[in-house]
Tab-separated table of N, CA and C in Angstrom:
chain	number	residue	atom	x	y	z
A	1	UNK	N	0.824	-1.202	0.000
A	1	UNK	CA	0.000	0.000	0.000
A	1	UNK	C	0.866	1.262	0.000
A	2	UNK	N	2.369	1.191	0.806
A	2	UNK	CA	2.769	2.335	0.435
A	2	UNK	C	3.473	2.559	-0.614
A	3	UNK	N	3.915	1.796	-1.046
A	3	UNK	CA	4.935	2.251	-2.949
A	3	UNK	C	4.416	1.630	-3.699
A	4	UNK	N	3.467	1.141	-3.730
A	4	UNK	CA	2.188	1.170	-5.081
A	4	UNK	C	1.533	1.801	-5.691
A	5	UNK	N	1.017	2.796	-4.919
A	5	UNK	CA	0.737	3.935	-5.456
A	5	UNK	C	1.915	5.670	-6.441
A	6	UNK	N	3.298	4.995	-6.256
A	6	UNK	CA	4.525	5.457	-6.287
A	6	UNK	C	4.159	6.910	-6.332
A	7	UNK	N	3.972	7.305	-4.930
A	7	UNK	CA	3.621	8.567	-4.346
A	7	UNK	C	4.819	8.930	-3.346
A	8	UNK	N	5.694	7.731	-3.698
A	8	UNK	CA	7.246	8.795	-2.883
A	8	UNK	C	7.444	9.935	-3.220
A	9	UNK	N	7.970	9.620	-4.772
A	9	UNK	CA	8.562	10.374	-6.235
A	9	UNK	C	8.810	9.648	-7.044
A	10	UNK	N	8.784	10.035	-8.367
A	10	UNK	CA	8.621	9.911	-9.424
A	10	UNK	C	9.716	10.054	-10.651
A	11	UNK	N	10.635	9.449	-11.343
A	11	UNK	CA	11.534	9.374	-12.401
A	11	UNK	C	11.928	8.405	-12.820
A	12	UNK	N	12.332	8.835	-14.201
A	12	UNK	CA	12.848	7.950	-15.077
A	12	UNK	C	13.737	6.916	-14.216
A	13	UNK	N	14.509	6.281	-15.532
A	13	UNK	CA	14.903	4.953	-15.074
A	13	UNK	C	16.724	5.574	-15.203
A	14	UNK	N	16.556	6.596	-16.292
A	14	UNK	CA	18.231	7.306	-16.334
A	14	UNK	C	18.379	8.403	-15.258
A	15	UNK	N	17.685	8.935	-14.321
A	15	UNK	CA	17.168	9.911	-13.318
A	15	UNK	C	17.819	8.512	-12.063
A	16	UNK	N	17.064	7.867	-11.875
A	16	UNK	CA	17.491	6.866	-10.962
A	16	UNK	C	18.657	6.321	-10.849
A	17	UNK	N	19.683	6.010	-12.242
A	17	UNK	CA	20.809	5.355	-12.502
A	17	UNK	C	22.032	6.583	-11.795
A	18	UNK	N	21.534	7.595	-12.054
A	18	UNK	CA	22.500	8.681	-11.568
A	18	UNK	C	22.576	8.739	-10.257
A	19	UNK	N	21.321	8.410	-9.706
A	19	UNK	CA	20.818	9.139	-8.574
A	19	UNK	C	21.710	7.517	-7.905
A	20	UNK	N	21.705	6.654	-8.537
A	20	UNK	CA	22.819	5.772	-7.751
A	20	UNK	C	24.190	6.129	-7.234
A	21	UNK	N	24.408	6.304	-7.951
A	21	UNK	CA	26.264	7.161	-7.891
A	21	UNK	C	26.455	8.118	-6.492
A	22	UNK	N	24.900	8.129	-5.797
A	22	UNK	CA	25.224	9.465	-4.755
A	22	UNK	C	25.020	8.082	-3.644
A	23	UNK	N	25.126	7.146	-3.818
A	23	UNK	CA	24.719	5.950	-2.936
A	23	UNK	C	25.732	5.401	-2.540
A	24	UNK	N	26.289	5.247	-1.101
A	24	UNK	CA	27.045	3.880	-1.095
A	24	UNK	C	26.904	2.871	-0.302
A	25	UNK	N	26.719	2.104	-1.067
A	25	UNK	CA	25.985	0.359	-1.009
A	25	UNK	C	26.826	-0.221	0.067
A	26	UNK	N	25.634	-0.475	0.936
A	26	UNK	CA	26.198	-1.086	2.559
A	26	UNK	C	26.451	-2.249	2.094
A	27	UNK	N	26.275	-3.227	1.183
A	27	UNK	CA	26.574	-4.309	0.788
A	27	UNK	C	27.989	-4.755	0.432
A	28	UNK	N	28.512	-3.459	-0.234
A	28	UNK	CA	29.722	-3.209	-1.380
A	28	UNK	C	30.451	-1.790	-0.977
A	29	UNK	N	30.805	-1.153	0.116
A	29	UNK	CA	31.274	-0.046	0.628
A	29	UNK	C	33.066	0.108	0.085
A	30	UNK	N	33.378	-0.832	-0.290
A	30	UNK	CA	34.664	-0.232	-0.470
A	30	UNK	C	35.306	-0.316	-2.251
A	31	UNK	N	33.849	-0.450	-3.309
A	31	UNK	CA	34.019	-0.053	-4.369
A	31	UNK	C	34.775	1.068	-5.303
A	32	UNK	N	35.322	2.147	-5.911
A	32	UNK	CA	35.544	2.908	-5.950
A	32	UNK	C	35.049	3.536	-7.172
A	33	UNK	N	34.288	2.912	-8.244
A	33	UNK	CA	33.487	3.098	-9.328
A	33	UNK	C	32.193	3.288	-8.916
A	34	UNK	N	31.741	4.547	-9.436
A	34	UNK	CA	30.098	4.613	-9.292
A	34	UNK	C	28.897	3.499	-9.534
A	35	UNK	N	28.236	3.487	-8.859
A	35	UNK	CA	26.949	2.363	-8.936
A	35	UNK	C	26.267	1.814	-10.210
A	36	UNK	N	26.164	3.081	-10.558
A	36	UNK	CA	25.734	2.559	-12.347
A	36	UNK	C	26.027	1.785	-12.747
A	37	UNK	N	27.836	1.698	-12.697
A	37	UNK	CA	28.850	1.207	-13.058
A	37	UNK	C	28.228	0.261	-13.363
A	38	UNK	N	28.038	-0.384	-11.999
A	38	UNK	CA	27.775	-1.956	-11.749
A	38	UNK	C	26.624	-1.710	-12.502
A	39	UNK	N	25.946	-1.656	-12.840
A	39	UNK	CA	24.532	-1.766	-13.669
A	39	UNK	C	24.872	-1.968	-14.854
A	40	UNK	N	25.516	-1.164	-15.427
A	40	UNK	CA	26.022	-1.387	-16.760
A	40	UNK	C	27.060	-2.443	-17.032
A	41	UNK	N	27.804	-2.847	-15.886
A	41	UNK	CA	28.557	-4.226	-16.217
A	41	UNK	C	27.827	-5.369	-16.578
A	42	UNK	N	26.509	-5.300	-15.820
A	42	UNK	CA	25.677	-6.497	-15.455
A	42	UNK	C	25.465	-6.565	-16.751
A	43	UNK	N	24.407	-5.316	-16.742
A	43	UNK	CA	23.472	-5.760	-18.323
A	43	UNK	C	24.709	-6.386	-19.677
A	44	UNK	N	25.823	-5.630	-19.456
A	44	UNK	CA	26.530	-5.699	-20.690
A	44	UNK	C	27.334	-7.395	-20.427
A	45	UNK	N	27.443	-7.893	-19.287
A	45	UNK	CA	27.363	-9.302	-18.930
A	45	UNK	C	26.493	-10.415	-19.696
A	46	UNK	N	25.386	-9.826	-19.389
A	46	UNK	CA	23.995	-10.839	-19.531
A	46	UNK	C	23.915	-10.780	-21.183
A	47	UNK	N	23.888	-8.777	-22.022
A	47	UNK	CA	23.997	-9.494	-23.079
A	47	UNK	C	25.451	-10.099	-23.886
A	48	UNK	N	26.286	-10.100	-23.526
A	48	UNK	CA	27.552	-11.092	-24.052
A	48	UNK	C	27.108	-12.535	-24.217
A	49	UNK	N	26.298	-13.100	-22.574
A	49	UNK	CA	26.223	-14.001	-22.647
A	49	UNK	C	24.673	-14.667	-23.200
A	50	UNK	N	23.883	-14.081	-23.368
A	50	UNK	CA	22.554	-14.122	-23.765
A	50	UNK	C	22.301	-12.659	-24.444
A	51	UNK	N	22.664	-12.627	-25.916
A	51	UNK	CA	22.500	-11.443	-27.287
A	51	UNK	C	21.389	-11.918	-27.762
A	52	UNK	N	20.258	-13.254	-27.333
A	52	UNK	CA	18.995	-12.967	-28.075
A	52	UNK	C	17.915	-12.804	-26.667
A	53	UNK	N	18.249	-12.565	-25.954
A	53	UNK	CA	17.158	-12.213	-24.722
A	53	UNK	C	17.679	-10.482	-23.927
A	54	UNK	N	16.921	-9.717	-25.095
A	54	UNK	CA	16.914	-8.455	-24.522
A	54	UNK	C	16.260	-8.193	-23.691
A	55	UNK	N	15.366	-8.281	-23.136
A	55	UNK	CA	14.455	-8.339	-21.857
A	55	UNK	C	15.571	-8.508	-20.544
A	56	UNK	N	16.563	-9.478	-21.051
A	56	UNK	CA	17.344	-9.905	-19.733
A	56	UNK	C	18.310	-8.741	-19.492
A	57	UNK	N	18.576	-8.430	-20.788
A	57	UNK	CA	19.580	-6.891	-20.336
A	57	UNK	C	19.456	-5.849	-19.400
A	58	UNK	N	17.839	-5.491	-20.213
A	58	UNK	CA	16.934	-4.326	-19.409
A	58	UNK	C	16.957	-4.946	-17.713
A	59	UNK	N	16.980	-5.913	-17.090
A	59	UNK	CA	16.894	-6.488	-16.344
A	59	UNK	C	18.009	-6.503	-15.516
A	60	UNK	N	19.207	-6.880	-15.716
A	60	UNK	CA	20.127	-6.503	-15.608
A	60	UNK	C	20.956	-5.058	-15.428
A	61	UNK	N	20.337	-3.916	-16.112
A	61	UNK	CA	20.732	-2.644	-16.080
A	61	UNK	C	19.820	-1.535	-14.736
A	62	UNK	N	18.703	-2.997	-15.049
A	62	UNK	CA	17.766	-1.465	-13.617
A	62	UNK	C	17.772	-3.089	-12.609
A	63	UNK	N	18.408	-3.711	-11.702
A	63	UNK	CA	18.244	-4.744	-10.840
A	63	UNK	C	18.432	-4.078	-9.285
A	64	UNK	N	19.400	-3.095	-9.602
A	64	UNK	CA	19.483	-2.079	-8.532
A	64	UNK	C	18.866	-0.817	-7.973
A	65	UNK	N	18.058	-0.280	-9.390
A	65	UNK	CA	17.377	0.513	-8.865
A	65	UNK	C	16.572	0.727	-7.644
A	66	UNK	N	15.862	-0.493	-7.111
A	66	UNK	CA	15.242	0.178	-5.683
A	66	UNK	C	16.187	0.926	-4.691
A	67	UNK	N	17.384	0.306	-4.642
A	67	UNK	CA	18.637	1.057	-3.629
A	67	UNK	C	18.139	2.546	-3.457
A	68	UNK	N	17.631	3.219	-4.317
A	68	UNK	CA	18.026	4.506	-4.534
A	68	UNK	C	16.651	4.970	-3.441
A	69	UNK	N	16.202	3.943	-2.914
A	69	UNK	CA	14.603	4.762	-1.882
A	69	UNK	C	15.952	4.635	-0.882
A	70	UNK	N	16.701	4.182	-0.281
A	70	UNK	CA	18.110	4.758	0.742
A	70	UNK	C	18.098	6.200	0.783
A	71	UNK	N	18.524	6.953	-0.405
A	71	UNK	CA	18.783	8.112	-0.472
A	71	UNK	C	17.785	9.198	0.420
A	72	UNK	N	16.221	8.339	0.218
A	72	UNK	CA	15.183	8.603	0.827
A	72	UNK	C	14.263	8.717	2.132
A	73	UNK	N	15.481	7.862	2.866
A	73	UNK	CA	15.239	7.383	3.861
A	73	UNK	C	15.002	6.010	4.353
A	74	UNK	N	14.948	5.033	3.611
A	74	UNK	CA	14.730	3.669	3.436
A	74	UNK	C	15.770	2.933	3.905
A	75	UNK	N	15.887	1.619	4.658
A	75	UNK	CA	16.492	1.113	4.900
A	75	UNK	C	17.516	0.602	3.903
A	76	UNK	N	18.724	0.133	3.485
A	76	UNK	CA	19.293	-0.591	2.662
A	76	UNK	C	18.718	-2.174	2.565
């Protein structure tokens, strides 16, 4: 009931990818490449290894996006 209505806020999916980079991932704290980064490794992973399942890319490139409700106040 509360982020279903996605009445936090509201943006794109390239708005969000940025908005990673101001994040650092309690998971992965001693990275030194921005977050995206990792987003864009993934997807560009998945398609190397799977070039006829584009769906899996897109998948791969936003897998991290929720992180970014942190910025918001959200738990990691």
């Amino acid at each position: 009931a509360q982020y279903g209505p996605c009445s936090q806020r509201r943006m794109g999916a390239m708005a969000a990818l940025e908005l990673l980079d101001q994040l650092v991932d309690e998971s992965d704290p001693d990275v030194d490449f921005p977050n995206s980064y990792h987003a864009y490794q993934t997807a560009e992973g998945i398609r190397r290894a799977h070039p006829d399942k584009d769906w899996f890319h897109l998948v791969g490139l936003l897998h991290d996006l929720g992180k970014v409700l942190a910025l918001f106040g959200e738990p990691q």
